[in-house]
Coordinates of C-alpha atoms in Angstrom, one line a residue:
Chain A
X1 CA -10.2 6.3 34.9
X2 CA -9.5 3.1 33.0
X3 CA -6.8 3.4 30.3
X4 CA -8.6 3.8 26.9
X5 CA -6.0 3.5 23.9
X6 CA -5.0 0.6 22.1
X7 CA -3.2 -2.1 24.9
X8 CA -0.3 -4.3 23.7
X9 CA -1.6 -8.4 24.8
X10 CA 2.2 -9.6 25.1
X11 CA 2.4 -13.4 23.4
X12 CA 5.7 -15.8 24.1
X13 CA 7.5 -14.2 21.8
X14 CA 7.1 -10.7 23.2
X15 CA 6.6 -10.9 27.0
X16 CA 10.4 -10.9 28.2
X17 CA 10.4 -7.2 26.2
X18 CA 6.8 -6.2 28.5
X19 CA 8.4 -7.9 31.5
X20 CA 11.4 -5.4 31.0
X21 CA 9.9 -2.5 30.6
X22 CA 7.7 -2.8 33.7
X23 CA 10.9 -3.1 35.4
X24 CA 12.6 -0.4 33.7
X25 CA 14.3 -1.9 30.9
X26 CA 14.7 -1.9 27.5
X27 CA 15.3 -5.2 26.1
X28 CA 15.6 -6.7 22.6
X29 CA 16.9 -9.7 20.9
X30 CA 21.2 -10.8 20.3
X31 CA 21.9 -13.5 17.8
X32 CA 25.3 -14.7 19.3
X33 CA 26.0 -16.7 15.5
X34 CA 25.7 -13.7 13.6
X35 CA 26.1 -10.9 16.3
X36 CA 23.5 -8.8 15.3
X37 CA 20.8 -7.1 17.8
X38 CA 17.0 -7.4 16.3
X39 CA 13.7 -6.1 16.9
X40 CA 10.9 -6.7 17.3
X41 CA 11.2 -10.4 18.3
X42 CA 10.9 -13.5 16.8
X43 CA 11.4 -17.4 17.9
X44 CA 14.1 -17.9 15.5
X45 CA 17.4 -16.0 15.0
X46 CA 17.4 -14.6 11.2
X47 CA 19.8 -16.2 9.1
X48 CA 21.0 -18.6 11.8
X49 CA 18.7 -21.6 11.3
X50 CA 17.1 -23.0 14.4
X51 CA 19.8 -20.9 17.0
X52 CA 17.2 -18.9 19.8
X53 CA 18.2 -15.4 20.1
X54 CA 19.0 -13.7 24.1
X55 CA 17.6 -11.3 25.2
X56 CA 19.9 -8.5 26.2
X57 CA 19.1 -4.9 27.8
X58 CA 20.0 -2.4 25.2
X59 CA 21.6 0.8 26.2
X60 CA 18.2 3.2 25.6
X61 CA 19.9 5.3 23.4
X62 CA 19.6 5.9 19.5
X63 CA 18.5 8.6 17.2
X64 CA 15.6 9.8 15.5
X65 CA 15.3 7.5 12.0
X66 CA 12.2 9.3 10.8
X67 CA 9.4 10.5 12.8
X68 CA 5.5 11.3 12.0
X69 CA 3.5 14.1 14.2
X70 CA -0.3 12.6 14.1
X71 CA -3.0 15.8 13.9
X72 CA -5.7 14.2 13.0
X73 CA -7.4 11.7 15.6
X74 CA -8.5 8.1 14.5
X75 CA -9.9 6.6 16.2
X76 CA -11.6 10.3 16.6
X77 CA -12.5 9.9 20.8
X78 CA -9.9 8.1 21.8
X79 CA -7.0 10.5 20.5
X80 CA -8.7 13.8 20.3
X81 CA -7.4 14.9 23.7
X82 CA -3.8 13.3 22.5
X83 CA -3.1 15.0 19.5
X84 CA -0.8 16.6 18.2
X85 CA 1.8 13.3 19.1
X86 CA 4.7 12.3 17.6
X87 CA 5.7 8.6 16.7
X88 CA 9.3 7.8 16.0
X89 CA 11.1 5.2 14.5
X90 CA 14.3 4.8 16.7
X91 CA 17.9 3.7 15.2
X92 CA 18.8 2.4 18.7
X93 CA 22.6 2.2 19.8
X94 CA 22.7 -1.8 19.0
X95 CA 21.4 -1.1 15.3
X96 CA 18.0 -2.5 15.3
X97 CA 15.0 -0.1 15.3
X98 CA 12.2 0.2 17.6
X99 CA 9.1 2.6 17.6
X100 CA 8.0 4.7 20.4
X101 CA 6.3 7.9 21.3
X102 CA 8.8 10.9 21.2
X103 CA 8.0 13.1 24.1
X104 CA 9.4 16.0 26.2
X105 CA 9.7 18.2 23.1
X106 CA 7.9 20.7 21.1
X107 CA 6.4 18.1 18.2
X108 CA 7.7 20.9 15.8
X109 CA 11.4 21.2 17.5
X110 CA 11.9 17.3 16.2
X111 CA 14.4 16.6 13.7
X112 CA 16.8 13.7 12.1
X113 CA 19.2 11.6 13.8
X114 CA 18.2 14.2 16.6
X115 CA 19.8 12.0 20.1
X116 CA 16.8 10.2 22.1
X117 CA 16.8 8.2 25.4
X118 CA 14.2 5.8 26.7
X119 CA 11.9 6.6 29.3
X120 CA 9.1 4.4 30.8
X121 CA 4.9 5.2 31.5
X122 CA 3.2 2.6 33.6
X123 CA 0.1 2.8 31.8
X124 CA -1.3 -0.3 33.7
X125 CA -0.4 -2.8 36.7
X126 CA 0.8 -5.2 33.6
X127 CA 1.7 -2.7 30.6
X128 CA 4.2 -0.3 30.8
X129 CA 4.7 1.6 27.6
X130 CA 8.2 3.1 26.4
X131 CA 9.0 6.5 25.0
X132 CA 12.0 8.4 23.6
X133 CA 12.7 11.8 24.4
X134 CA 16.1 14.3 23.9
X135 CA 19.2 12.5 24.9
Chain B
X1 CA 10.5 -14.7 -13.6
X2 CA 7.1 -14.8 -15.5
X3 CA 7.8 -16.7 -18.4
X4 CA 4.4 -15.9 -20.3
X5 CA 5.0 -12.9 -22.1
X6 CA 2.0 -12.2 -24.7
X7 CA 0.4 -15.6 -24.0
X8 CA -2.9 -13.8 -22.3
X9 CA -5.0 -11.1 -22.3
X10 CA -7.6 -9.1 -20.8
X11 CA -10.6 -9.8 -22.9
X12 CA -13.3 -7.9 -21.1
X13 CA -14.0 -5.4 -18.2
X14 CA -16.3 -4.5 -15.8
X15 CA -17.2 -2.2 -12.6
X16 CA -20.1 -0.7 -10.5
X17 CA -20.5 3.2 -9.7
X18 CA -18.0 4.1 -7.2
X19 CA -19.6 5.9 -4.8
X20 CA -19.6 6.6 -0.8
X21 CA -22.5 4.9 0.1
X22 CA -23.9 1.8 -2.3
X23 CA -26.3 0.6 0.1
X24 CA -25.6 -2.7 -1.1
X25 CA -23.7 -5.8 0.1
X26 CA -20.3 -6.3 -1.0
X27 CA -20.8 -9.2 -2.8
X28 CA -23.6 -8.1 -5.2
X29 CA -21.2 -5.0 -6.4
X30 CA -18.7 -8.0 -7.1
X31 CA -21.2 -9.5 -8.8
X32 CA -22.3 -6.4 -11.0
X33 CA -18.7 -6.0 -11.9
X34 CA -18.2 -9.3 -13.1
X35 CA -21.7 -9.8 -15.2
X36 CA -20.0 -6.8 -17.0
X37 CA -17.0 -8.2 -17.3
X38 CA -18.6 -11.7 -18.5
X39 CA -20.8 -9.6 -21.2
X40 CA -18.0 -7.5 -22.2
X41 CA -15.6 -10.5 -23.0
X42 CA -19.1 -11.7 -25.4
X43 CA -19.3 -14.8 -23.0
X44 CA -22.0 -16.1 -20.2
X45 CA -21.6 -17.6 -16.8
X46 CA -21.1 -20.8 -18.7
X47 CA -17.7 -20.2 -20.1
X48 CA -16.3 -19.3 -16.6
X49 CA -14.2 -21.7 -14.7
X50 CA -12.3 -19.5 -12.6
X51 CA -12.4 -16.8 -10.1
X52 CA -10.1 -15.1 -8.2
X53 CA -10.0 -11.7 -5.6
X54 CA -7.8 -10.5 -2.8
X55 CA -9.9 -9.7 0.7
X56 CA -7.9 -7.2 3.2
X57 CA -10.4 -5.3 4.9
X58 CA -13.9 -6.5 3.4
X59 CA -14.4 -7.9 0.5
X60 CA -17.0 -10.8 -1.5
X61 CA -15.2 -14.4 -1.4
X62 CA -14.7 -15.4 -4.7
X63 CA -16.8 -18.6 -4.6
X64 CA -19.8 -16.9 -3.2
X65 CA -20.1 -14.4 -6.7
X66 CA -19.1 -17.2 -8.8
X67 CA -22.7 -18.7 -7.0
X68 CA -24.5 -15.8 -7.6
X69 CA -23.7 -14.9 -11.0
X70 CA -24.5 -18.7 -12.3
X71 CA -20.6 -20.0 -12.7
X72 CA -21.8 -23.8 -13.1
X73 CA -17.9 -25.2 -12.2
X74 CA -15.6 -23.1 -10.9
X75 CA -12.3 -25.1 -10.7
X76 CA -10.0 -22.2 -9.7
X77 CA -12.1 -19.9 -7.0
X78 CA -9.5 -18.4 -4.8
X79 CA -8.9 -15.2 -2.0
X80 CA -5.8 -14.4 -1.5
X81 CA -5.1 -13.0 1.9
X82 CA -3.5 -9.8 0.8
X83 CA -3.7 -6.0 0.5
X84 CA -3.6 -3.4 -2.7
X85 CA -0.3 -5.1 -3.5
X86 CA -1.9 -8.2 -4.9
X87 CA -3.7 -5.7 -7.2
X88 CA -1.2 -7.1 -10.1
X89 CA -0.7 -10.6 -8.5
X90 CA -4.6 -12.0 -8.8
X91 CA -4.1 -11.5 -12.7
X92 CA -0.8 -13.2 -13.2
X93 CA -2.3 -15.6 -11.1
X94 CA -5.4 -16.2 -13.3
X95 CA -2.5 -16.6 -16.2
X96 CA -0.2 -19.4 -14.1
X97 CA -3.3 -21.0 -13.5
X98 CA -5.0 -21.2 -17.0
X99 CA -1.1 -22.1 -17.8
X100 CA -1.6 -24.9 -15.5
X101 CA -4.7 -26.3 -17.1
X102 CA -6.5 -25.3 -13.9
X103 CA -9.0 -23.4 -15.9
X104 CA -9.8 -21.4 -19.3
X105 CA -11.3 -18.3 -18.4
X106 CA -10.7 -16.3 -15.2
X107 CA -12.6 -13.3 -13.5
X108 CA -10.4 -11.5 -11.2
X109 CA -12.2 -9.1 -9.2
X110 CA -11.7 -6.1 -6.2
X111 CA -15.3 -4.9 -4.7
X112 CA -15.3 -3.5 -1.2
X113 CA -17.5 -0.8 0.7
X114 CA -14.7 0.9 1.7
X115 CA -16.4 3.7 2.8
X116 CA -19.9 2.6 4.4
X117 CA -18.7 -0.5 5.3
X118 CA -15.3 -1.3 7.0
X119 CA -12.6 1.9 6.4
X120 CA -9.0 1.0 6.5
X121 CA -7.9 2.6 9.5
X122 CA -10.9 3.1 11.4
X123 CA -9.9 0.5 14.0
X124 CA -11.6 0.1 16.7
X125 CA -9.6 -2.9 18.6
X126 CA -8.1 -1.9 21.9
X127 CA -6.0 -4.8 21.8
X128 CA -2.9 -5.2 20.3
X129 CA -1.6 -8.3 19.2
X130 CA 1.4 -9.4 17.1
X131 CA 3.5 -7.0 15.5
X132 CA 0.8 -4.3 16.2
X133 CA 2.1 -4.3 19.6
X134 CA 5.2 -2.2 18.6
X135 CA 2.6 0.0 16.6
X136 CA -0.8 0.6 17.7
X137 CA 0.0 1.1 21.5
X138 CA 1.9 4.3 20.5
X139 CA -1.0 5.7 18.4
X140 CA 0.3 4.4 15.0
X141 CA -2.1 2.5 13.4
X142 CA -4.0 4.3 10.3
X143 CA -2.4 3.8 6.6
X144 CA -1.7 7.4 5.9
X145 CA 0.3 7.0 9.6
X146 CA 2.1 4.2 8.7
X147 CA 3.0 5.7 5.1
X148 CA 4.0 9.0 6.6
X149 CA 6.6 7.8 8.4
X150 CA 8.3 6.2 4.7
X151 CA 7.8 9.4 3.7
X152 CA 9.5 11.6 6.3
X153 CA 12.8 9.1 6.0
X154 CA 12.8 10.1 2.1
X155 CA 12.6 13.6 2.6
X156 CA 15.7 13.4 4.9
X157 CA 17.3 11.5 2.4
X158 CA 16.5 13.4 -0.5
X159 CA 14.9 16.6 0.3
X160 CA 11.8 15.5 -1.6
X161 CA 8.9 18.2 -0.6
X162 CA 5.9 19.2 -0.5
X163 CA 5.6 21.8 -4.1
X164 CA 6.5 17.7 -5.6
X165 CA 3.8 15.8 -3.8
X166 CA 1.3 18.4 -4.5
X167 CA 1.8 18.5 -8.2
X168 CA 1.2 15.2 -8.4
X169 CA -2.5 15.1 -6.0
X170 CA -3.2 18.5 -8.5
X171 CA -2.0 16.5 -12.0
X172 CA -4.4 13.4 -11.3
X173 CA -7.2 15.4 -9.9
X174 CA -7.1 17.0 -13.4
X175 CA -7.4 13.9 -14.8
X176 CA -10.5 13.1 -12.7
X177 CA -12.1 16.2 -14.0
X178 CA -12.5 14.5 -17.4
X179 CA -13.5 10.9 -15.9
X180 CA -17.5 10.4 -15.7
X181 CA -16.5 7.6 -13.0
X182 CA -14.8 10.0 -10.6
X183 CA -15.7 10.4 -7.5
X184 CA -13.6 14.0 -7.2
X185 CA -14.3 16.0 -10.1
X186 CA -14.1 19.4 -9.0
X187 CA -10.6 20.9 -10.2
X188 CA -7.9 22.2 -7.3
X189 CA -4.7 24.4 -7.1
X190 CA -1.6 24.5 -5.5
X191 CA -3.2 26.4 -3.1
X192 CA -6.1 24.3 -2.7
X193 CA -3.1 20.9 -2.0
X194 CA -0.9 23.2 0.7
X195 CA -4.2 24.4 2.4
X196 CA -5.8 21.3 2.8
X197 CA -5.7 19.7 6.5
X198 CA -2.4 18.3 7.7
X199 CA -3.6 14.7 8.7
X200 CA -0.7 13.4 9.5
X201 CA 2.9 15.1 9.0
X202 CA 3.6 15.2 6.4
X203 CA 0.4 14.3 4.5
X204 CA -2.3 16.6 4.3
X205 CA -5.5 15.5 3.7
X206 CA -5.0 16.0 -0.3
X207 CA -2.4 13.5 0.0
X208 CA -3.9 11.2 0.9
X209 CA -6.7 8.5 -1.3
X210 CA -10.4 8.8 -1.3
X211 CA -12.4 6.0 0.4
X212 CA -15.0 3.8 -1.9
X213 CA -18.0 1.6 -2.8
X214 CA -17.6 0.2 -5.7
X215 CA -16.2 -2.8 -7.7
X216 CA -13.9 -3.8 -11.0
X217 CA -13.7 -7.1 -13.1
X218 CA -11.6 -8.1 -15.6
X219 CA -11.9 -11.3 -17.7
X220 CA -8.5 -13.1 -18.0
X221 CA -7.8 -15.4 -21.1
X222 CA -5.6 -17.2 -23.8
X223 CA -4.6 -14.4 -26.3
X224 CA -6.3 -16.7 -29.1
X225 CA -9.7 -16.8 -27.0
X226 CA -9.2 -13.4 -26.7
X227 CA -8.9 -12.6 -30.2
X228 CA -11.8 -14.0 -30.6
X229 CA -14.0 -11.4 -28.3
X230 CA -15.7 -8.3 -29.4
X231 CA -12.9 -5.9 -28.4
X232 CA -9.5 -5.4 -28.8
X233 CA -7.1 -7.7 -26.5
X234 CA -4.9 -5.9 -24.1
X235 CA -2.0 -8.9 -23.8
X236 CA -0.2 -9.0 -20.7
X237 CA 3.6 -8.6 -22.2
X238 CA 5.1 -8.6 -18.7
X239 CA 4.9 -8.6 -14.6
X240 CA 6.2 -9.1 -11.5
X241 CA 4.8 -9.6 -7.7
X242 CA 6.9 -9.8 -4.7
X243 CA 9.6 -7.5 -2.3
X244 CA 13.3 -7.6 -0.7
X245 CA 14.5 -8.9 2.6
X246 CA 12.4 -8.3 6.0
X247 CA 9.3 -7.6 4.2
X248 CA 7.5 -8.4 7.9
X249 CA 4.2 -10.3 9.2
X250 CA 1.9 -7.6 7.5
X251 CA 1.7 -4.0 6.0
X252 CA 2.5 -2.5 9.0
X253 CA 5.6 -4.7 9.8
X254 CA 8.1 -2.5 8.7
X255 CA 10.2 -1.7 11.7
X256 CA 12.9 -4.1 10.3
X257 CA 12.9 -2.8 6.6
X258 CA 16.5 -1.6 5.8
X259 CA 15.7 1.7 4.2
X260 CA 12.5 3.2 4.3
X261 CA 13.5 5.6 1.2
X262 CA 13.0 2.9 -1.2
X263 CA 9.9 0.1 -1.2
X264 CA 9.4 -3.2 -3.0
X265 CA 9.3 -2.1 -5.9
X266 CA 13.5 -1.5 -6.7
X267 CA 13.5 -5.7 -5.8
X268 CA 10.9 -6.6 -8.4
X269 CA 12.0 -4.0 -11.5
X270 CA 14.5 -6.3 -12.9
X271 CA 11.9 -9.6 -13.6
X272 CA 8.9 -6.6 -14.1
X273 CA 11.2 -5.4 -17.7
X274 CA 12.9 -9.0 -18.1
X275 CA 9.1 -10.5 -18.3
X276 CA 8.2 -7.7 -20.6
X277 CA 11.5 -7.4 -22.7
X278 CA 11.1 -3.6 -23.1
X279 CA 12.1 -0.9 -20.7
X280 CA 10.8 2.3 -18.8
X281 CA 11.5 4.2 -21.8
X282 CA 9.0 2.0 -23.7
X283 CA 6.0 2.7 -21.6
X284 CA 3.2 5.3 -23.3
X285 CA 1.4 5.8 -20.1
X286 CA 1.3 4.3 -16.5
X287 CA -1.2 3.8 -13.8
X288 CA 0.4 3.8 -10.4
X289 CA -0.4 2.6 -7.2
X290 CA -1.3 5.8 -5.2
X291 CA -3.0 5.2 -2.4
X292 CA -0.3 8.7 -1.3
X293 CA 1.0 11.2 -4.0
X294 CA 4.5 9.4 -2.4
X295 CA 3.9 6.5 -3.2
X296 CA 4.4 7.4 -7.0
X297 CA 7.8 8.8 -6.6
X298 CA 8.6 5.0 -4.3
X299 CA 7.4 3.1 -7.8
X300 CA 8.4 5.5 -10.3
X301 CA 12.4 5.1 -8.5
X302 CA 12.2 1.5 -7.8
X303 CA 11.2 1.0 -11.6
X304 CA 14.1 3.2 -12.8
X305 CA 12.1 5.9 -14.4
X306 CA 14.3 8.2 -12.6
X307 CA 17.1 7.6 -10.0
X308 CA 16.8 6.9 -6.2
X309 CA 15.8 10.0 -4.5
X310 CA 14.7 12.5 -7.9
X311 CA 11.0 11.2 -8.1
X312 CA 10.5 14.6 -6.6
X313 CA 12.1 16.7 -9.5
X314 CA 11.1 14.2 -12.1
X315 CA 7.2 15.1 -11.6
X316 CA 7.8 18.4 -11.6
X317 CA 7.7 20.6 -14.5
X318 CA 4.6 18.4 -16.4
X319 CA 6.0 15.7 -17.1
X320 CA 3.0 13.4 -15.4
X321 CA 0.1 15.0 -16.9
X322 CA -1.5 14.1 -20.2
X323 CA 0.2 16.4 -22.2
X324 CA 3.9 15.2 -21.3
X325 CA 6.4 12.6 -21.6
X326 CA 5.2 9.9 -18.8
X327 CA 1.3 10.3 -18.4
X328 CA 0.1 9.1 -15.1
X329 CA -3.0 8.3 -13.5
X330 CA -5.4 9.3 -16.8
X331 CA -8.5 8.4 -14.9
X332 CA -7.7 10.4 -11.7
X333 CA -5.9 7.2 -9.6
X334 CA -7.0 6.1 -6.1
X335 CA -6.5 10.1 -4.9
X336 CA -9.6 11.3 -7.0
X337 CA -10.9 8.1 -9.3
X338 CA -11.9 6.3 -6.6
X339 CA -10.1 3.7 -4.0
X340 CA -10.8 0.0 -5.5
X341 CA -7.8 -1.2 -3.5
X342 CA -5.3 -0.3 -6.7
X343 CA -8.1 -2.7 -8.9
X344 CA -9.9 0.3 -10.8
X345 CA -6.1 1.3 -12.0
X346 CA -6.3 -1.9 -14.3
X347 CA -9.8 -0.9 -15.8
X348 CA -8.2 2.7 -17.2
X349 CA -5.4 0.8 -18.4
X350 CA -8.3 -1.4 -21.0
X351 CA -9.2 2.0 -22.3
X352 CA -6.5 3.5 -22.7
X353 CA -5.2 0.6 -24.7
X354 CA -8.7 -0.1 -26.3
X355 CA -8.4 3.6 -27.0
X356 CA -11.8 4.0 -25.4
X357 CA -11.2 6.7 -23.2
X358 CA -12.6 9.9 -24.2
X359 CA -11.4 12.9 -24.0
X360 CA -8.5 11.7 -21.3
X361 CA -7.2 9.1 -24.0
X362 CA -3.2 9.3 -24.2
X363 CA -2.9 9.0 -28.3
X364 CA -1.4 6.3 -29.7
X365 CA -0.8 4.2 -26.4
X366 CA 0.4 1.2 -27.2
X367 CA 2.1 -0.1 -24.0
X368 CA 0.7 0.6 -20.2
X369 CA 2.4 0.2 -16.9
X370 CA 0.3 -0.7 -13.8
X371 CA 1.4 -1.0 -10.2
X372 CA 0.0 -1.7 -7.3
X373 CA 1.1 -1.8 -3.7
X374 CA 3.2 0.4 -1.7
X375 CA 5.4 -0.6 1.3
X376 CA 7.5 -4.0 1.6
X377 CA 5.6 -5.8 -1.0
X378 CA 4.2 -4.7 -4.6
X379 CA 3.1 -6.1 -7.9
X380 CA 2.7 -5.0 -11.6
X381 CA 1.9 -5.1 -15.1
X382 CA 2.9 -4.2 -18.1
X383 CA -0.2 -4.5 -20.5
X384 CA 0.0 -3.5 -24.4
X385 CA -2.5 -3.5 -27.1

C-alpha cells in the first residue's frame, strides 16, 4: 500500500538533512563564526553575513520543549486510523529545536523536558521520517 | 514608530451576513461590504481612490471590487500577502499611504468563504515543501495544531489552565448572545467549555474560532474629511505592526522562535503605546485577536495589561466581561462573532465608539484597543472617539 500522508519534497537547502536520515542520521546546521547549531536549514548562516553553515550529525538527544497530542483527524481519512499522535517540539542536545513524532509512549505518559532519542521510519525508498521517543 | 497620531479616521463601515454558507463568490461579499462602507462614510464610488485587503487563504483582490463596485481610479489597490495579523496593518497602511499623497480615501476590506470555500487547515497537499517539511510530514499542519503547541510551552511555564481558557470562550460567547450578527448565539457553561471535544491537546473544540462567510469594510480618511461624514469619527490615536527575531518563512515557521510563551506582540507594545501616548490603563474596552481563548492571554501579556505568565489569573474573576474593568470581545470575537480573519474585530470597535452598539455597548468608551494576529507576527490599533 502506497504511503498516504503528507511527503516532505527535500529542496537544496534541505536534502543533506533527508540524505541523513535515510542513512540513519540526524543532521542539522553549525555556523563555525558564531558557534551556534540551527535548524531547520537555511543558505546563509544567521548573523554571519554571507559564511555557509556545515552540516554536522547531532547527537539525537534532547528533551521535550512542548508537545501537542492531535485527537481530532484533519485531513479526516488520512489520520483517522493515526490518531491519537503526539507531535513534539524537541530542545536537541546542540540547542536548536527540531519537530518530530514522539512515539513508544502512552500519548498521556508525556511530559516536559521529559529525555527523548531519535529513531528513524523508512516511510519510502527516498523519505525516511524521524521520531523521538524516551531516552 | 507611527508618527500619525489623530491624523485619520474611520469614517464609515460595512459587512455582509456572516454565515456558513453564502452561496456567493468571494468577491461580491467584498463588494457588499464595501458599498456599505462607501454609503456609510456619505460618499459614492467616485470619491474612492484606494483599496486595500490581505488574501491568506481565499480572498477578492482588491482591484477586482474596486471594478465592480464602480471605483473610476484607484491609485492605491493593493493585497498584501499576509494572514489575520495584517488585520491592523491594511489600515495603517491606508493612512501611510493617504500620508503619502497616494490617495484620499481608502477602503480596507477582509471577505472570505471561509467555510464553503477554502477552510484553513483543511489541506489537502500530500506534498510538503519548504518549511512545512519539518511540519506537515509529522501530522502537524492545522492552526489549532500549530497554536496548541504555543500553548502547552505556556502552561509549563506558567501553569496557565484550562478553568482560565474556558472563562474566556464562556465571557465572549456571552457577548455573542446579545450580537444580532453572531453566528453562535446560544449561551454555554463551564460545563458546556470542559465537555466540548478535545481537538487537539490542549484545545477543545470550544477553544477554538468558528469558520465564516462573510465580509467587513471600513472607509479610511483624513480626520477633517471625516468630520465631515454623517457619523461620528473614530481617529486612529495609535498602532503598531510587526514581531521579534526568527519570526520564520510563514505562520507555521516557528521552530526557531526563542520562547513560545510569549508572541509578537511583547516586541510591538512599546511603538503600539508610544504611537498612542496613552497606556493599557487608558483603554475602555479591547477587541482581541482570538482566533484561540490563548491567544488573548499571548496579547493581553505582550501589551502589559498583566505580567508574563498571569494572563490566566488576570481573566479570571470577571474582569473580561462587560461588566468589569477590561471588557473584551463585546461582539462575541472570532470564537462566536464570526471568523473574518481578525477584520470583523475592527467593525465592533466603530460601535462601541460610535456608541451604536445596543444592548452590548461598554458606557462611555472613549478609547478601543484592537489586535490582530497571533504567533511571530501581530498588528494593532488603538482607535478613540
Amino acid at each position: 500500500m502506497s504511503y498516504d500522508k503528507p511527503l516532505p519534497v527535500p529542496d537544496p537547502e534541505t536534502k543533506p538533512f533527508w540524505d541523513g536520515t535515510r542513512e540513519g542520521k540526524l543532521m542539522v546546521q553549525y555556523c563555525a563564526s558564531t558557534g551556534a547549531h540551527h535548524f531547520p536549514p537555511t543558505t546563509f548562516c544567521p548573523n554571519a553575513g554571507l559564511e555557509r553553515p556545515e552540516w554536522v550529525q547531532a547527537s539525537g538527544r534532547g528533551k521535550v520543549f512542548s508537545w501537542i497530542v492531535v485527537r481530532h483527524p484533519v485531513p479526516k481519512d488520512v489520520y483517522a486510523d493515526a490518531v491519537p499522535y503526539a507531535v513534539g517540539l524537541i530542545e536537541l542536545e546542540e540547542g536548536c529545536r527540531m519537530t518530530g513524532n514522539i512515539v513508544g509512549i502512552d500519548v498521556d505518559a508525556i511530559t516536559a523536558d521529559m529525555p527523548v532519542k531519535v529513531v528513524f521510519h523508512a516511510v519510502t525508498d527516498e523519505i525516511t521520517l524521524p521520531a523521538f521517543e524516551p531516552a | 514608530m507611527w508618527a500619525l497620531r489623530d491624523k485619520y479616521a474611520i469614517g464609515g463601515i460595512g459587512f455582509t451576513a456572516f454565515t456558513r454558507a453564502s452561496g456567493r463568490t468571494v468577491r461580491s461579499l467584498a463588494s457588499e461590504a464595501c458599498i456599505k462602507a462607501i454609503a456609510d462614510a456619505g460618499l459614492t464610488p467616485a470619491d474612492i481612490d484606494g483599496i486595500i485587503s490581505f488574501n491568506f487563504n481565499d480572498s477578492a483582490p482588491a482591484m477586482g471590487v474596486a471594478t465592480e463596485i464602480g471605483v473610476p481610479q484607484a491609485n492605491y489597490a493593493v493585497d498584501f500577502q499576509s494572514g489575520g495579523n495584517a488585520a491592523n496593518l491594511i489600515t495603517l497602511a491606508a493612512t501611510a499611504a493617504i500620508e503619502a499623497g497616494l490617495a484620499k480615501n481608502v477602503l480596507c476590506f477582509r471577505a472570505m468563504n471561509g467555510r464553503s470555500g477554502f477552510r484553513l487547515g483543511g489541506g489537502r497537499d500530500m506534498s510538503a515543501y519548504g518549511v512545512t517539511q519539518f511540519t506537515a510530514p509529522y501530522g502537524w499542519i492545522t492552526y489549532p495544531q500549530a497554536m496548541a503547541m504555543w500553548c502547552r510551552r505556556h502552561m509549563i511555564e506558567f501553569g496557565t489552565n484550562a478553568e482560565q481558557l474556558g472563562e474566556i470562550a464562556v465571557t465572549f460567547r456571552d457577548n455573542a448572545v446579545l450580537n444580532e450578527r453572531a453566528m453562535q448565539r446560544t449561551p454555554i457553561t463551564f460545563d458546556d467549555y470542559i465537555n466540548s471535544r478535545k481537538i487537539v491537546d490542549p484545545f477543545r473544540m470550544l477553544d477554538i474560532c468558528l469558520e465564516s462567510d462573510g465580509a467587513c469594510a471600513v472607509l479610511i480618511t483624513s480626520a477633517d474629511r471625516a468630520r465631515d461624514m454623517p457619523h461620528k469619527p473614530v481617529y486612529i490615536m495609535g498602532g503598531a505592526y510587526g514581531g521579534g527575531p526568527n519570526q520564520g518563512d510563514d505562520l507555521f515557521d516557528a521552530i526557531r522562535w526563542p520562547d513560545h510563551s510569549h508572541n509578537a506582540f511583547k516586541y510591538i507594545a512599546s511603538d503600539l503605546w508610544g504611537s498612542a501616548g496613552i497606556g493599557p490603563e487608558d483603554v475602555d474596552v479591547a477587541q482581541i485577536y482570538d482566533c484561540f481563548t490563548y491567544s488573548v492571554l499571548m496579547a493581553l501579556e505582550g501589551l502589559g495589561f498583566c505580567k508574563e505568565g498571569e494572563g490566566g489569573p488576570f481573566v479570571q474573576g470577571g474582569r473580561i466581561a462587560r461588566t468589569g474593568s477590561l471588557p473584551l470581545n463585546t461582539a462575541g470575537g472570532l470564537l462566536s462573532e464570526a471568523y473574518i480573519h481578525g477584520f470583523n474585530h475592527v467593525i465592533e470597535a466603530v460601535e462601541q465608539l460610535r456608541g451604536v452598539a445596543g444592548e452590548r455597548q461598554i458606557k462611555d468608551a472613549e478609547i478601543c484597543l484592537t489586535t490582530a494576529g497571533a504567533m511571530t507576527c501581530s498588528s494593532a490599533m488603538i482607535l478613540r472617539n
